[in-house]
Coordinates of C-alpha atoms in Angstrom, one line a residue:
X1 CA 129.4 155.8 127.7
X2 CA 129.6 159.4 128.6
X3 CA 127.7 162.0 126.6
X4 CA 129.9 164.2 124.5
X5 CA 129.5 167.9 125.0
X6 CA 130.4 170.4 122.3
X7 CA 133.3 172.7 123.4
X8 CA 131.6 175.6 121.7
X9 CA 128.4 175.5 123.9
X10 CA 128.6 176.1 127.6
X11 CA 126.9 173.5 129.8
X12 CA 123.9 175.0 131.6
X13 CA 121.7 173.1 134.0
X14 CA 117.9 173.3 134.0
X15 CA 118.0 174.5 137.6
X16 CA 120.2 177.5 136.6
X17 CA 118.0 178.5 133.8
X18 CA 114.9 178.3 136.0
X19 CA 116.5 180.5 138.6
X20 CA 117.2 183.2 136.1
X21 CA 113.4 183.5 135.2
X22 CA 111.6 186.2 137.3
X23 CA 109.6 184.9 140.1
X24 CA 106.3 186.3 138.7
X25 CA 106.8 184.1 135.6
X26 CA 107.9 181.0 137.5
X27 CA 104.4 180.8 139.1
X28 CA 102.7 180.5 135.8
X29 CA 105.2 177.8 134.7
X30 CA 103.9 175.7 137.7
X31 CA 100.3 175.9 136.6
X32 CA 98.8 172.4 136.1
X33 CA 97.9 171.5 132.6
X34 CA 94.2 171.5 133.3
X35 CA 94.4 175.2 134.5
X36 CA 96.2 176.2 131.4
X37 CA 93.7 174.5 129.1
X38 CA 90.8 176.1 131.0
X39 CA 92.3 179.5 130.7
X40 CA 92.9 179.0 127.0
X41 CA 89.3 177.9 126.5
X42 CA 88.0 181.0 128.3
X43 CA 90.1 183.3 126.1
X44 CA 89.0 181.6 122.9
X45 CA 85.3 181.7 123.9
X46 CA 85.5 185.3 125.0
X47 CA 87.5 186.8 122.1
X48 CA 88.3 184.5 119.2
X49 CA 84.9 183.0 118.7
X50 CA 82.6 186.1 118.7
X51 CA 85.2 188.5 117.1
X52 CA 86.6 186.2 114.4
X53 CA 83.3 184.5 113.3
X54 CA 84.2 181.0 114.6
X55 CA 80.7 180.0 115.9
X56 CA 80.1 177.7 113.0
X57 CA 83.1 175.6 114.0
X58 CA 82.7 175.6 117.8
X59 CA 79.0 175.6 118.3
X60 CA 77.7 172.2 119.2
X61 CA 74.1 172.8 118.5
X62 CA 73.2 171.4 115.0
X63 CA 70.7 174.1 114.4
X64 CA 73.3 176.8 114.7
X65 CA 75.9 175.4 112.3
X66 CA 76.7 177.4 109.2
X67 CA 80.1 176.8 107.7
X68 CA 79.2 178.5 104.4
X69 CA 81.0 181.8 104.7
X70 CA 80.9 184.0 101.7
X71 CA 83.4 186.6 100.7
X72 CA 82.5 189.8 98.9
X73 CA 83.1 189.9 95.2
X74 CA 86.2 192.1 95.5
X75 CA 86.9 192.6 99.2
X76 CA 89.9 194.9 98.8
X77 CA 88.9 196.8 95.7
X78 CA 87.5 199.7 97.6
X79 CA 90.9 200.6 99.1
X80 CA 93.6 199.3 96.8
X81 CA 91.9 200.0 93.5
X82 CA 89.9 203.1 94.3
X83 CA 88.9 205.2 91.3
X84 CA 89.1 208.9 90.7
X85 CA 85.8 210.8 90.8
X86 CA 85.2 212.9 87.6
X87 CA 82.6 215.6 88.1
X88 CA 82.0 216.3 84.4
X89 CA 79.5 214.6 82.2
X90 CA 76.1 213.2 82.8
X91 CA 75.7 211.0 85.9
X92 CA 73.4 208.1 86.7
X93 CA 71.7 208.0 90.1
X94 CA 71.3 205.0 92.3
X95 CA 69.2 205.0 95.5
X96 CA 70.8 203.0 98.3
X97 CA 68.6 202.1 101.3
X98 CA 69.8 200.4 104.5
X99 CA 67.1 198.1 106.0
X100 CA 66.7 195.4 108.6
X101 CA 63.7 193.4 109.8
X102 CA 64.3 193.0 113.5
X103 CA 61.0 191.0 113.8
X104 CA 62.6 188.2 111.7
X105 CA 63.1 185.1 114.0
X106 CA 66.4 184.3 112.3
X107 CA 67.6 187.9 112.9
X108 CA 66.6 187.7 116.5
X109 CA 68.4 184.4 116.9
X110 CA 71.6 185.9 115.5
X111 CA 71.3 188.9 117.7
X112 CA 70.8 186.7 120.8
X113 CA 74.2 185.1 120.1
X114 CA 76.1 188.4 120.2
X115 CA 74.0 190.6 122.5
X116 CA 76.2 189.8 125.5
X117 CA 78.9 191.9 123.8
X118 CA 76.9 195.1 124.3
X119 CA 73.6 194.3 126.2
X120 CA 73.1 198.0 127.1
X121 CA 72.6 199.1 123.5
X122 CA 70.2 196.4 122.4
X123 CA 67.3 198.8 121.8
X124 CA 64.3 197.3 120.0
X125 CA 63.4 200.4 117.9
X126 CA 66.8 200.2 116.2
X127 CA 65.8 196.9 114.5
X128 CA 62.0 197.2 114.4
X129 CA 60.3 197.1 111.0
X130 CA 57.2 199.2 110.6
X131 CA 56.8 198.5 106.9
X132 CA 58.2 201.9 105.8
X133 CA 60.6 200.4 103.3
X134 CA 57.9 199.4 100.9
X135 CA 56.6 202.9 100.8
X136 CA 60.1 204.4 100.4
X137 CA 60.6 202.3 97.3
X138 CA 57.2 203.2 95.9
X139 CA 57.8 206.9 96.6
X140 CA 61.0 206.7 94.5
X141 CA 59.3 204.9 91.7
X142 CA 56.5 207.5 91.7
X143 CA 58.4 210.8 92.3
X144 CA 61.9 210.0 91.1
X145 CA 61.6 207.6 88.2
X146 CA 64.8 209.0 86.7
X147 CA 66.8 206.9 89.2
X148 CA 68.5 204.1 87.5
X149 CA 68.2 201.5 90.3
X150 CA 67.2 201.0 93.9
X151 CA 69.6 199.0 96.0
X152 CA 68.5 197.6 99.4
X153 CA 71.4 196.7 101.8
X154 CA 70.3 194.2 104.4
X155 CA 71.5 191.4 106.7
X156 CA 72.8 188.1 105.6
X157 CA 72.2 185.0 107.7
X158 CA 75.1 183.3 109.5
X159 CA 75.5 181.1 112.6
X160 CA 71.8 180.1 112.2
X161 CA 70.1 177.3 110.3
X162 CA 68.5 179.4 107.7
X163 CA 67.7 177.0 104.9
X164 CA 68.2 178.0 101.2
X165 CA 67.9 181.7 101.7
X166 CA 71.1 183.8 101.8
X167 CA 69.7 186.6 104.0
X168 CA 66.8 188.9 104.5
X169 CA 64.6 189.8 101.6
X170 CA 61.4 192.0 101.9
X171 CA 58.4 189.7 101.6
X172 CA 56.6 192.2 99.4
X173 CA 59.4 192.4 96.8
X174 CA 58.0 189.5 94.8
X175 CA 54.6 191.3 94.7
X176 CA 56.3 194.5 93.6
X177 CA 58.2 192.7 90.9
X178 CA 55.1 191.1 89.5
X179 CA 53.6 194.5 88.8
X180 CA 54.0 196.2 85.4
X181 CA 57.9 196.3 85.3
X182 CA 58.6 198.8 88.1
X183 CA 60.9 201.7 87.2
X184 CA 63.5 201.9 88.6
X185 CA 64.2 198.2 89.4
X186 CA 65.1 197.0 92.9
X187 CA 68.2 194.9 93.8
X188 CA 69.0 193.4 97.2
X189 CA 72.6 193.2 98.4
X190 CA 73.5 191.5 101.6
X191 CA 76.2 192.6 104.0
X192 CA 78.6 189.9 103.2
X193 CA 78.7 191.1 99.6
X194 CA 80.4 194.5 100.5
X195 CA 82.0 194.3 103.9
X196 CA 85.7 194.1 103.6
X197 CA 86.1 191.7 106.5
X198 CA 82.9 189.7 106.8
X199 CA 84.4 187.0 109.1
X200 CA 85.4 189.5 111.7
X201 CA 82.6 192.0 111.3
X202 CA 79.4 190.1 110.6
X203 CA 76.7 189.7 111.6
X204 CA 76.4 193.4 112.5
X205 CA 73.6 195.2 114.3
X206 CA 75.2 198.6 114.0
X207 CA 74.0 201.0 111.4
X208 CA 77.1 203.0 111.8
X209 CA 79.2 200.0 110.9
X210 CA 77.1 199.4 107.8
X211 CA 77.4 203.0 106.7
X212 CA 81.2 202.8 107.1
X213 CA 81.1 200.2 104.2
X214 CA 79.0 202.2 101.7
X215 CA 82.0 202.9 99.5
X216 CA 82.3 199.1 98.9
X217 CA 78.8 198.5 97.5
X218 CA 79.4 196.8 94.1
X219 CA 78.3 198.3 90.8
X220 CA 78.2 202.0 91.8
X221 CA 81.6 203.3 90.7
X222 CA 80.2 205.6 88.0
X223 CA 76.9 206.6 89.7
X224 CA 75.9 209.3 92.2
X225 CA 74.6 207.4 95.3
X226 CA 71.5 208.8 97.0
X227 CA 71.6 207.4 100.5
X228 CA 68.3 206.8 102.3
X229 CA 67.5 205.3 105.7
X230 CA 64.5 203.0 105.5
X231 CA 62.4 205.5 107.5
X232 CA 62.8 208.2 104.8
X233 CA 60.4 208.7 101.8
X234 CA 59.9 211.2 99.0
X235 CA 56.8 213.4 99.3
X236 CA 56.6 215.0 95.8
X237 CA 58.4 215.1 92.5
X238 CA 62.2 215.6 92.6
X239 CA 64.8 216.3 90.0
X240 CA 68.4 215.0 89.7
X241 CA 69.7 218.6 90.1
X242 CA 68.2 218.6 93.6
X243 CA 71.1 216.4 94.6
X244 CA 73.9 216.8 92.1
X245 CA 74.7 218.7 88.9
X246 CA 78.0 219.0 87.0
X247 CA 77.9 222.8 87.3
X248 CA 77.4 223.0 91.1
X249 CA 78.5 219.6 92.3
X250 CA 76.9 217.9 95.3
X251 CA 73.9 219.5 97.0
X252 CA 74.1 219.0 100.8
X253 CA 71.6 219.9 103.6
X254 CA 73.4 221.2 106.7
X255 CA 71.8 222.7 109.7
X256 CA 73.8 225.8 110.7
X257 CA 71.8 226.3 113.9
X258 CA 72.9 222.8 115.2
X259 CA 76.7 222.5 115.7
X260 CA 78.9 219.6 116.5
X261 CA 81.3 220.6 119.3
X262 CA 85.1 220.9 118.7
X263 CA 87.3 218.8 121.0
X264 CA 90.9 219.0 122.0
X265 CA 90.9 215.4 123.2
X266 CA 88.9 212.3 122.2
X267 CA 85.3 212.7 123.3
X268 CA 83.2 210.2 125.3
X269 CA 81.5 207.2 123.8
X270 CA 78.4 207.3 126.1
X271 CA 76.0 205.1 124.1
X272 CA 72.8 206.5 125.6
X273 CA 73.2 209.7 123.5
X274 CA 72.2 208.0 120.2
X275 CA 74.2 209.2 117.3
X276 CA 75.9 212.1 119.1
X277 CA 79.0 210.2 120.3
X278 CA 79.7 209.2 116.7
X279 CA 79.2 212.8 115.6
X280 CA 81.5 214.1 118.3
X281 CA 84.2 211.5 117.4
X282 CA 83.9 212.2 113.7
X283 CA 84.3 215.9 114.2
X284 CA 87.3 215.3 116.4
X285 CA 88.9 213.3 113.6
X286 CA 88.1 216.0 111.0
X287 CA 89.5 218.6 113.3
X288 CA 92.7 216.6 113.6
X289 CA 93.1 216.6 109.9
X290 CA 91.7 220.0 108.8
X291 CA 91.8 222.2 111.8
X292 CA 89.7 222.5 115.0
X293 CA 86.2 223.9 114.4
X294 CA 82.6 223.3 115.1
X295 CA 80.7 221.9 112.1
X296 CA 77.1 221.9 111.2
X297 CA 74.8 218.9 111.7
X298 CA 74.0 217.1 108.4
X299 CA 70.2 217.0 108.1
X300 CA 68.5 213.7 108.5
X301 CA 67.6 213.6 104.9
X302 CA 68.8 212.1 101.6
X303 CA 72.5 212.4 101.1
X304 CA 74.3 212.4 97.7
X305 CA 77.7 210.7 97.6
X306 CA 80.1 209.3 95.0
X307 CA 81.7 205.9 95.6
X308 CA 85.3 207.1 94.7
X309 CA 85.0 210.0 97.3
X310 CA 83.7 207.5 99.9
X311 CA 86.7 205.3 99.2
X312 CA 89.0 208.3 99.4
X313 CA 87.5 209.2 102.8
X314 CA 88.1 205.7 104.0
X315 CA 91.7 205.9 102.9
X316 CA 92.2 209.1 104.7
X317 CA 91.0 207.6 108.0
X318 CA 91.7 203.9 107.6
X319 CA 91.9 202.9 111.3
X320 CA 88.7 204.7 112.2
X321 CA 86.7 203.0 109.4
X322 CA 88.2 199.6 110.2
X323 CA 87.4 199.8 113.9
X324 CA 83.8 201.0 113.3
X325 CA 83.2 198.1 110.8
X326 CA 84.1 195.6 113.6
X327 CA 81.7 197.1 116.2
X328 CA 78.6 194.8 116.0
X329 CA 76.6 197.2 118.2
X330 CA 76.9 200.9 119.0
X331 CA 78.8 201.8 122.1
X332 CA 81.5 199.1 121.7
X333 CA 84.1 201.8 121.0
X334 CA 84.5 205.0 119.0
X335 CA 82.3 204.8 115.9
X336 CA 82.5 207.2 113.0
X337 CA 79.4 208.8 111.4
X338 CA 80.1 208.3 107.7
X339 CA 77.4 210.6 106.2
X340 CA 78.6 213.5 108.5
X341 CA 82.2 212.8 107.7
X342 CA 81.6 212.5 104.0
X343 CA 79.7 215.8 103.6
X344 CA 82.3 217.8 105.6
X345 CA 85.2 216.0 104.0
X346 CA 84.0 217.4 100.6
X347 CA 83.7 220.9 102.2
X348 CA 87.1 220.8 103.8
X349 CA 88.8 219.3 100.7
X350 CA 87.4 222.0 98.5
X351 CA 88.6 224.6 101.0
X352 CA 92.1 223.0 101.2
X353 CA 92.3 222.6 97.4
X354 CA 91.6 226.3 96.8
X355 CA 94.2 227.3 99.4
X356 CA 96.7 224.9 98.0
X357 CA 96.3 226.2 94.5
X358 CA 96.6 229.8 95.7
X359 CA 99.8 229.2 97.7
X360 CA 101.6 227.0 95.2
X361 CA 100.6 228.7 92.0
X362 CA 99.9 232.4 92.9
X363 CA 101.6 233.3 96.2
X364 CA 104.7 231.4 95.3
X365 CA 104.9 233.1 92.0
X366 CA 108.3 231.8 90.8
X367 CA 107.6 228.3 92.1
X368 CA 110.8 228.0 94.1
X369 CA 109.0 226.8 97.2
X370 CA 109.9 229.9 99.2
X371 CA 107.6 232.9 99.7
X372 CA 109.7 236.1 99.8
X373 CA 108.7 239.6 100.9
X374 CA 107.6 240.7 97.5
X375 CA 105.3 237.7 97.2
X376 CA 103.9 238.3 100.6
X377 CA 102.9 241.8 99.5
X378 CA 100.6 240.2 96.9
X379 CA 98.4 239.2 99.9
X380 CA 97.9 242.8 100.8
X381 CA 97.2 243.7 97.2
X382 CA 94.5 241.0 97.1
X383 CA 92.8 242.5 100.1
X384 CA 92.8 245.9 98.5
X385 CA 91.4 244.6 95.3
X386 CA 88.7 242.8 97.2
X387 CA 87.6 246.1 98.9
X388 CA 87.4 247.7 95.5
X389 CA 85.2 245.0 93.9
X390 CA 83.0 243.9 96.7
X391 CA 81.1 241.4 94.6
X392 CA 77.9 240.0 96.0
X393 CA 78.8 236.5 95.0
X394 CA 77.3 234.2 92.5
X395 CA 73.5 233.6 92.6
X396 CA 72.6 230.5 94.6
X397 CA 68.8 230.4 94.9
X398 CA 68.2 228.0 92.0
X399 CA 66.8 224.6 93.2
X400 CA 66.5 225.9 96.7
X401 CA 70.3 226.4 97.1
X402 CA 71.6 228.7 99.8
X403 CA 75.4 228.6 99.2
X404 CA 77.8 227.7 96.5
X405 CA 81.4 226.6 97.0
X406 CA 82.5 229.2 94.5
X407 CA 81.7 231.8 97.2
X408 CA 84.3 230.3 99.6
X409 CA 83.8 228.5 102.8
X410 CA 80.2 228.6 104.2
X411 CA 81.1 228.9 107.9
X412 CA 83.8 231.6 107.9
X413 CA 85.6 231.6 111.3
X414 CA 86.3 235.1 112.6
X415 CA 88.5 234.0 115.5
X416 CA 91.1 231.2 115.5
X417 CA 89.2 229.3 118.1
X418 CA 86.1 229.4 115.9
X419 CA 84.1 230.9 118.7
X420 CA 81.9 232.8 116.2
X421 CA 81.5 232.8 112.5
X422 CA 79.7 234.2 109.5
X423 CA 77.4 231.4 108.4
X424 CA 75.7 230.9 105.0
X425 CA 72.2 230.6 106.5
X426 CA 72.0 234.3 107.6
X427 CA 71.9 235.4 104.0
X428 CA 75.1 237.5 104.3
X429 CA 76.8 237.7 100.9
X430 CA 80.6 237.5 100.7
X431 CA 80.8 241.3 100.1
X432 CA 79.5 242.0 103.6
X433 CA 81.4 239.4 105.5
X434 CA 84.0 241.1 107.6
X435 CA 87.4 239.7 108.4
X436 CA 91.0 240.8 108.7
X437 CA 94.0 239.0 107.1
X438 CA 96.8 239.9 109.5
X439 CA 100.3 239.1 108.2
X440 CA 101.6 238.9 111.8
X441 CA 99.1 236.1 112.6
X442 CA 98.6 234.5 109.2
X443 CA 102.2 234.3 107.8
X444 CA 104.5 232.1 109.9
X445 CA 108.2 232.9 110.4
X446 CA 109.2 230.0 108.2
X447 CA 108.4 231.2 104.7
X448 CA 108.2 227.9 102.8
X449 CA 105.0 227.5 100.7
X450 CA 104.1 224.3 102.5
X451 CA 104.6 225.8 105.9
X452 CA 102.3 228.7 105.0
X453 CA 99.7 226.3 103.5
X454 CA 99.7 224.2 106.7
X455 CA 99.5 227.3 108.9
X456 CA 96.4 228.9 107.2
X457 CA 94.6 225.7 106.4
X458 CA 94.9 223.8 109.7
X459 CA 96.5 225.8 112.5
X460 CA 94.9 229.2 112.1
X461 CA 91.7 228.3 110.2
X462 CA 90.4 231.9 110.5
X463 CA 93.3 233.0 108.2
X464 CA 92.4 230.5 105.5
X465 CA 88.7 231.3 105.8
X466 CA 89.4 235.0 105.4
X467 CA 91.6 234.4 102.4
X468 CA 88.8 232.4 100.7
X469 CA 86.4 235.2 101.5
X470 CA 88.8 237.8 100.2
X471 CA 89.2 236.0 96.9
X472 CA 85.4 235.6 96.6
X473 CA 84.9 239.4 97.1
X474 CA 87.7 240.2 94.6
X475 CA 86.1 237.9 91.9
X476 CA 82.9 239.9 91.8
X477 CA 80.2 237.5 90.7
X478 CA 82.5 235.1 88.9
X479 CA 83.5 233.0 91.9
X480 CA 86.7 231.8 93.5
X481 CA 87.5 229.3 90.6
X482 CA 87.5 232.1 88.0
X483 CA 89.6 234.3 90.2
X484 CA 92.3 231.7 90.4
X485 CA 92.4 231.1 86.7
X486 CA 92.5 234.9 85.9
X487 CA 95.3 235.7 88.3
X488 CA 97.7 232.7 87.7
X489 CA 100.8 234.1 86.0
X490 CA 103.0 231.0 85.6
X491 CA 102.2 227.9 83.5
X492 CA 100.4 225.1 85.3
X493 CA 98.8 221.8 84.1
X494 CA 96.3 221.6 81.3
X495 CA 93.5 221.2 83.8
X496 CA 94.6 223.3 86.7
X497 CA 91.3 223.3 88.6
X498 CA 90.7 219.6 88.3
X499 CA 91.2 218.9 92.0
X500 CA 89.0 221.8 93.0
X501 CA 86.2 220.8 90.6
X502 CA 86.2 217.3 92.1
X503 CA 84.9 218.8 95.4
X504 CA 82.4 221.3 94.2
X505 CA 79.2 221.5 96.3
X506 CA 76.3 223.7 97.1
X507 CA 74.1 223.9 100.2
X508 CA 70.4 223.3 99.8
X509 CA 67.2 224.1 101.6
X510 CA 65.2 221.2 100.2
X511 CA 62.0 220.9 102.2
X512 CA 62.2 218.3 104.9
X513 CA 59.8 216.9 107.6
X514 CA 61.0 215.0 110.6
X515 CA 58.2 213.3 112.6
X516 CA 58.9 211.3 115.7
X517 CA 56.6 208.4 116.1
X518 CA 56.2 207.9 119.8
X519 CA 52.6 206.8 120.5
X520 CA 49.5 205.8 118.6
X521 CA 47.5 208.7 119.9
X522 CA 45.4 211.3 118.1
X523 CA 48.1 213.9 118.3
X524 CA 50.4 211.7 116.2
X525 CA 47.7 211.0 113.7
X526 CA 46.9 214.8 113.4
X527 CA 50.5 215.5 112.6
X528 CA 50.5 212.8 110.0
X529 CA 47.2 214.2 108.5
X530 CA 48.7 217.6 108.2
X531 CA 51.9 216.2 106.5
X532 CA 49.9 214.1 104.1
X533 CA 47.9 217.2 103.1
X534 CA 51.0 219.3 102.5
X535 CA 53.9 216.8 101.9
X536 CA 57.5 218.1 101.9
X537 CA 60.1 216.9 99.4
X538 CA 61.7 214.5 102.0
X539 CA 59.7 212.8 104.8
X540 CA 61.3 211.1 107.7
X541 CA 59.2 209.1 110.1
X542 CA 61.5 208.2 113.0
X543 CA 60.7 205.2 115.2
X544 CA 60.7 206.4 118.8
X545 CA 57.9 204.2 120.0
X546 CA 58.3 203.6 123.8
X547 CA 55.2 201.5 124.4
X548 CA 55.0 198.1 122.8
X549 CA 51.2 198.2 122.6
X550 CA 51.4 201.2 120.3
X551 CA 53.3 199.4 117.4
X552 CA 50.2 198.0 115.7
X553 CA 48.4 201.3 115.9
X554 CA 51.2 203.2 114.3
X555 CA 51.5 200.6 111.6
X556 CA 47.8 201.2 110.7
X557 CA 48.4 205.0 110.8
X558 CA 51.3 204.6 108.4
X559 CA 49.2 202.5 105.9
X560 CA 46.6 205.3 105.7
X561 CA 49.2 208.0 105.6
X562 CA 51.0 206.5 102.7
X563 CA 47.7 205.8 101.0
X564 CA 46.9 209.5 101.1
X565 CA 50.2 210.2 99.4
X566 CA 49.2 207.8 96.7
X567 CA 51.9 205.2 97.5
X568 CA 49.7 202.1 98.0
X569 CA 47.8 199.9 95.6
X570 CA 44.4 201.0 94.5
X571 CA 42.7 198.3 96.6
X572 CA 43.8 200.0 99.9
X573 CA 41.0 202.1 101.4
X574 CA 41.8 205.6 102.5
X575 CA 40.0 205.8 105.8
X576 CA 39.7 207.9 108.9
X577 CA 40.6 206.5 112.3
X578 CA 37.3 206.2 114.3
X579 CA 39.1 207.0 117.5
X580 CA 40.4 210.2 116.1
X581 CA 37.5 211.3 113.9
X582 CA 36.1 214.7 114.9
X583 CA 32.8 214.5 116.6
X584 CA 30.3 217.2 117.5
X585 CA 30.1 217.7 121.2
X586 CA 26.6 217.1 122.8
X587 CA 25.1 220.3 124.0
X588 CA 24.6 220.9 127.7
X589 CA 21.0 220.9 128.7
X590 CA 19.5 224.3 129.4
X591 CA 18.5 224.6 133.0
X592 CA 15.4 226.7 133.5
X593 CA 14.4 228.3 136.7
X594 CA 10.8 227.1 137.5
X595 CA 10.7 228.9 140.8

């Protein structure tokens, strides 16, 4: 019986279909099944297993199985349910410390699984534990007991047979807890409790990836976060206002003499340069959003953040944060530097909020969205008023502060390319800063309020900086905020400066010591002796040990150093290193002439 063919469908032979396929594709159709399977296996092993966290299903070694993946408590809360930061009212403070013990055999076992993804960045000193964390915690309990809680962020175990433990826990923590109820208390949070995508991101050996997830740490929504690296300790008593106050906002430490370059195109990711590729990339992203300029290096010190602002930052640059969280090692792609971005995001958002308020509520006086010639004349009047007042700015020396956001932008660009600038650190008050607000340059031909705002805030940053400086001079010693309130003629919201207040900040000169630990020689010990005798507020002891034989010697030095700061138990002896103890030199024999 002949097969019936539908009259609606044309009859096409398999040969005809095959001939219509391009020749380059026909070759792959002839591949034997075993070649196809082999190719598929290579792709899965190269990409799917390491990047999607599938080792527990494919690894055939019993000791490496671990199918118990844990999800964070609220993996999407940080982005989809982010909260608004309210600067008013009393704030609690939580110290957050990132820590890893690279000497842990389980951590080394995990690292060996993934090291082939980036073998060139597997530097031992990035994971080595010199015992600093214990003294960091004790320094906080001694010199900053007003802190509500200390949170330690550390690695969870996965893809290794780890027994009952969830992840790394400092071995001395039980000893610390057995003491007389330490204040503040210590809590350990593992990476899988706050990473938004633990399956695709963990385990991670990249501190930049961990920092990209700081906004997701649970339980800190209402607190001011004081972010520490585990090589940072407190040297003497500190106050909450050293880091944040409702009046002045966040206190940041920025080195004006060390600038991050501005780029027109994405910079290199050369991994041998430490944190600088991440700083360059972060400044490139900030310049794309807020205008191209060089920005000051954020000091290697304690940083004050708020969880809602970190979440807001992640929402502003979602792709960059997501990509960084997936890089298990540095150098696998463009990484962001979250602390640098967070600090400068606050500076830039305060600047943008002031300019936005001025353009929308003062320059566009009638609120029609168009700035006419009469309203443009108000800019010239503002400049004349500023020349008459010439205020010196609000006092900023309290608590070691060197600049306040009410004085405008700290690094005022003089030229559009930001080739030079008035910087806060030279002590020049707003009244003596010189700039010229040219209508030809600073007011675009399109007179819409939004076009002018975009023009002065992003395209010609020198115009926006000069406008801020002009308002600061015209305000006398009241500050930019007061000037905006006094000169707003039309009705605005009940809390018109709410957005500006959210980004208040000051720049601080809190004393800081940064000591590179390179070798266990007497020169290193003498530097530590001097620092112990005159400790600064913040002490950073950076691991730059290049000789493995020096590790134990430096550990011994650190024990004595922290003992001299009073950060060890009473049973620890405060001793001198015999090898470095000063000795009187033997006198040369006197040679007499018996001739």
